[in-house]
Amino acid sequence: MAKTKVLERKPLTFAEKTFLPQIAGGLKTTFATMLQKKVTLQYPEERPNIPDNYRGVPTLVRDPNGREKCVSCQLCEFVCPPKAIRITPGEIDPEAEPDRAHVEKAPKEFDINMLRCIYCGLCQEVCPEEAIYLQDVFSLSGYSREEMINNKEKLYELGGTLPDSHYKWDKKKAAEVAGNSH
Amino acid sequence: MKVESIVEHITIKIDGEDVQVPKGINVIEAVKMAGKGKVVPHYCYHPKLSIAGNCRMCMVEMGMPMRDRATGEAILEEDGSPKIGWMPKPTIGCATDVAPGMHIRTDSEMVKESRNGVTEFLLINHPLDCPICDQAGECRLQEFSAEHGRGYSRFIEDKNVKPKRTRLGPRVMLDDERCILCSRCVRFTQEVADEDVLGFVDRGTYSTLTCYPGKELAHNYSLNTVDICPVGALTSTDFRFKMRVWFLKRTPSICTESSVGANTEIWSREGKIYRITPRRNDAVNDTWMTDSGRALYKAVESDDRLTHYTIEGVHKTSDEVAAAAVEMLKAGDAVVVGSVHSSLEEQFYYGMIAQRCSAKPMLVSHYGEGDGLLLSEDRSPNLRGALVTGLIDALPTADLEPLARSVEAGSVKTIFAVNEDLTELGLSKELLAKVQVIYVGTHANATSEVANLVIPSLMVFEKDGTFINQNFLVQRFKAAVPGPRGIQPDFTVLEKICAPLAQEKPAPVTIDAVWERMAATFDILPEDARWRTLPEAGLALDGTAFQELQFVETKNLKYDPAKAEVPQAEPAGV
Ligand code: SF4
Ligand code: SF4
Ligand code: SF4
Ligand code: SF4
Ligand code: FES
């Protein structure tokens, strides 16, 4: 049997019995806060500022020339711990897109299952083409499981365009056009 | 074991340790044999091709015990051990054959330094293509760069530009920037495929692999160049950009294209096959296989697969179909038309079924032209199996004329046909209408359309089993992908037909249970042979009992009709 210990309780003083000092103290806080700047956000009409490097929903991005950056190397699919990513690689048709023919490869389909994703950011870290980013989208909902799978179109819509510091494939194209004499 | 005793062994010292290796092998193989995880990295050396010695990746330090020139006496160190004369510079391991007393260093500073140097030179003009390169994940250059590369580039000049996306032939694409000029592909087309179409043009860093003008790399062995290319320069048009190799599961299998029985590996992911590559077996196919054999997996997903057990076109369960088949066979006057494409286990069952209902087993041959290499004249994987299981005792016939006459005469009531389209073998649909037809097969054809009972069967990629090849070598294949939904392994259904014919209750059979019965039935199989424990390289049977038969195979890579003896496997790892 656990021992019970009876605590002595001090009887209330007269002032305490009136409750007035406590009410006054409470009201002081109320009035003081009323005059301060508002901190509450009227979500969802108002949205918080998302810091850089926030790990939101993974998205696919284009480079400033509008080129699809992902080459469907499938490294993100491999690294993703909960296997949220599913890619069907495809070949770029050189006839249809001569500008991009030298990239050779692009995803035919690219699905990220947001019911599986744990926002770990490993896909962004592993991507050799800097094509996948966890950006500032943080609220995501849907009525069905299918809706929660972001397809390629949706991913590009969410991702938009990000600055590029390499233009790797543009350089490659330039070198190919210039050739080198021998 | 017999082989081992003939090969003379010598002792060499690898990194200070004595190792016994067979005479006549080179340093790369010797180091590999010595084990302990030691390897000599190499690009251009291939065990089945001539030595080119052009990549310089396999550098090792070599030394021999010194001898006094005048007396021939061994020179000793002060402590009495033999003095080793080390060569002042490293030497290439692929072109250095082991010699008694030879000393090899594979991990000295000088060796490491030279590997790092070679790697850096190989990378100066190499494109940063790994994300779009099909070889990534199985690329020697990637592996060795991780180990011997410096991680950053000191090369600030422009890289060479070479042709990319070049079509070499109907099945092979070339990316010259990725080529490290190892010449494996060139040597393969010259030495093995015997069709000299590839070569290098230009000099120095501009050297470029190309096809002889006006020619194509189109022979039936072209995809082997893709396999042996240590980098992603040669890629298969079929497999290109389909899937990353690290997602693929590898399952050992046997090629069903001809009686050569080339050992293969099935690469699949989540029940879908992506490619087939050869698996090394020095007694069967070395490291090669045909292009046509690699395309066979496409039939797995074809639309005309048989996917339901049916009676008169109505879907039924396998039990119901088996029971109906038993009724038909019990009625007598049955004929079993077996298949040279069935596995050994299935042929065993067909033999048993034929025996139990006194049906006459027949087989139809599938012959074609051979190419003297890995495509034999007998285009079936298991003719020898039918002989071993006693399904037939003479060679199969080209068609079923005699059967057609019997049907015409009304002396046949039931035909149990396996994977053969009877309408192409002399039995027209009208003739077939006169008899009951039980059809076992993988794909729909004219016979399955008119058959009263249809029992869908699994393809070689979907089941476990064994084939016996041209040299009476029992070879095992494993299921790589699941079959169509609801289809049971063939021998499970056959047991349900076979057992009731002898008033037995069908037992749940495993493949090893089948083997237990087979080993007990056939003297030619070792008593304790089981499917699970069959050697990886195959189990050689004594085929002398069938010597009298006029097999159609002519001389090919590992078969010589003049020699009755089974060619012996070379010692492993040579
Ligand atoms: S954030 Fe993590 S869990 Fe989500 S897709 Fe990327 S790798 Fe997968
Ligand atoms: S997003 Fe990046 S890592 Fe993922 S497939 Fe595309 S290029 Fe590769
Ligand atoms: S050949 Fe190897 S190293 Fe070169 S791009 Fe392909 S995978 Fe990368
Ligand atoms: S294409 Fe491949 S196999 Fe042929 S020389 Fe170049 S690297 Fe070697
Ligand atoms: S493997 Fe020896 S030089 Fe290439």
PDB file of C-alpha atoms in Angstrom, chain A residues 71-75 77-78 86-87 89-92 94 101-105 128-129 168-169 172 175-176 179-182, chain B residues 127-134 158-162 164-165 173 175 177-178 202 206 240-244 246-247 269-270:
ATOM      1  CA  VAL A  71      17.312  14.032 -65.399  1.00  0.00           C
ATOM      2  CA  SER A  72      15.606  11.079 -63.701  1.00  0.00           C
ATOM      3  CA  CYS A  73      18.799   9.660 -62.258  1.00  0.00           C
ATOM      4  CA  GLN A  74      16.626   8.027 -59.608  1.00  0.00           C
ATOM      5  CA  LEU A  75      19.048   8.757 -56.785  1.00  0.00           C
ATOM      6  CA  GLU A  77      14.099   7.426 -55.297  1.00  0.00           C
ATOM      7  CA  PHE A  78      16.904   5.273 -53.964  1.00  0.00           C
ATOM      8  CA  ARG A  86       8.508   6.747 -57.707  1.00  0.00           C
ATOM      9  CA  ILE A  87      10.088   7.694 -61.011  1.00  0.00           C
ATOM     10  CA  PRO A  89      12.691   7.462 -66.461  1.00  0.00           C
ATOM     11  CA  GLY A  90      12.314   8.497 -70.054  1.00  0.00           C
ATOM     12  CA  GLU A  91      14.370   9.537 -73.026  1.00  0.00           C
ATOM     13  CA  ILE A  92      14.194  13.037 -74.469  1.00  0.00           C
ATOM     14  CA  PRO A  94      15.874  14.627 -79.989  1.00  0.00           C
ATOM     15  CA  ALA A 101      18.566  16.564 -76.859  1.00  0.00           C
ATOM     16  CA  HIS A 102      22.018  16.627 -75.260  1.00  0.00           C
ATOM     17  CA  VAL A 103      20.502  16.056 -71.809  1.00  0.00           C
ATOM     18  CA  GLU A 104      19.191  12.748 -73.174  1.00  0.00           C
ATOM     19  CA  LYS A 105      17.191  11.811 -70.113  1.00  0.00           C
ATOM     20  CA  PRO A 128      23.232  15.726 -58.410  1.00  0.00           C
ATOM     21  CA  GLU A 129      21.309  18.150 -60.607  1.00  0.00           C
ATOM     22  CA  LYS A 168      25.930  22.670 -66.405  1.00  0.00           C
ATOM     23  CA  TRP A 169      23.960  21.553 -69.434  1.00  0.00           C
ATOM     24  CA  LYS A 172      27.903  21.300 -72.161  1.00  0.00           C
ATOM     25  CA  ALA A 175      31.176  23.011 -75.717  1.00  0.00           C
ATOM     26  CA  GLU A 176      29.462  20.600 -78.070  1.00  0.00           C
ATOM     27  CA  GLY A 179      33.800  21.433 -80.588  1.00  0.00           C
ATOM     28  CA  ASN A 180      37.555  21.333 -80.336  1.00  0.00           C
ATOM     29  CA  SER A 181      39.849  21.390 -83.264  1.00  0.00           C
ATOM     30  CA  HIS A 182      42.384  18.727 -83.896  1.00  0.00           C
TER      31      HIS A 182
ATOM     32  CA  PRO B 127      32.184  13.820 -68.974  1.00  0.00           C
ATOM     33  CA  LEU B 128      30.197  14.386 -65.789  1.00  0.00           C
ATOM     34  CA  ASP B 129      27.509  12.089 -67.095  1.00  0.00           C
ATOM     35  CA  CYS B 130      26.856   9.711 -64.220  1.00  0.00           C
ATOM     36  CA  PRO B 131      23.329  11.050 -63.563  1.00  0.00           C
ATOM     37  CA  ILE B 132      22.279  10.231 -67.120  1.00  0.00           C
ATOM     38  CA  CYS B 133      24.618   7.311 -67.689  1.00  0.00           C
ATOM     39  CA  ASP B 134      23.138   3.838 -67.716  1.00  0.00           C
ATOM     40  CA  ASP B 158      38.406  22.500 -71.780  1.00  0.00           C
ATOM     41  CA  LYS B 159      37.476  18.871 -71.994  1.00  0.00           C
ATOM     42  CA  ASN B 160      37.545  17.059 -75.302  1.00  0.00           C
ATOM     43  CA  VAL B 161      34.293  16.907 -77.159  1.00  0.00           C
ATOM     44  CA  LYS B 162      33.525  13.630 -78.885  1.00  0.00           C
ATOM     45  CA  LYS B 164      27.647  11.257 -78.256  1.00  0.00           C
ATOM     46  CA  ARG B 165      24.459   9.294 -78.878  1.00  0.00           C
ATOM     47  CA  MET B 173      24.479   2.957 -78.733  1.00  0.00           C
ATOM     48  CA  ASP B 175      28.925   7.565 -76.267  1.00  0.00           C
ATOM     49  CA  GLU B 177      33.182  10.738 -74.431  1.00  0.00           C
ATOM     50  CA  ARG B 178      32.704   8.012 -71.879  1.00  0.00           C
ATOM     51  CA  ASP B 202      42.593   9.397 -84.545  1.00  0.00           C
ATOM     52  CA  TYR B 206      41.315  12.316 -79.714  1.00  0.00           C
ATOM     53  CA  ARG B 240      18.638   2.344 -72.188  1.00  0.00           C
ATOM     54  CA  PHE B 241      17.101   4.674 -69.599  1.00  0.00           C
ATOM     55  CA  LYS B 242      14.638   2.033 -68.466  1.00  0.00           C
ATOM     56  CA  MET B 243      15.773   1.499 -64.904  1.00  0.00           C
ATOM     57  CA  ARG B 244      18.728   2.005 -62.586  1.00  0.00           C
ATOM     58  CA  TRP B 246      20.693  -0.794 -58.257  1.00  0.00           C
ATOM     59  CA  PHE B 247      16.954  -1.339 -58.123  1.00  0.00           C
ATOM     60  CA  ARG B 269      12.172  -5.125 -60.218  1.00  0.00           C
ATOM     61  CA  GLU B 270       8.809  -5.692 -58.574  1.00  0.00           C
TER      62      GLU B 270
END
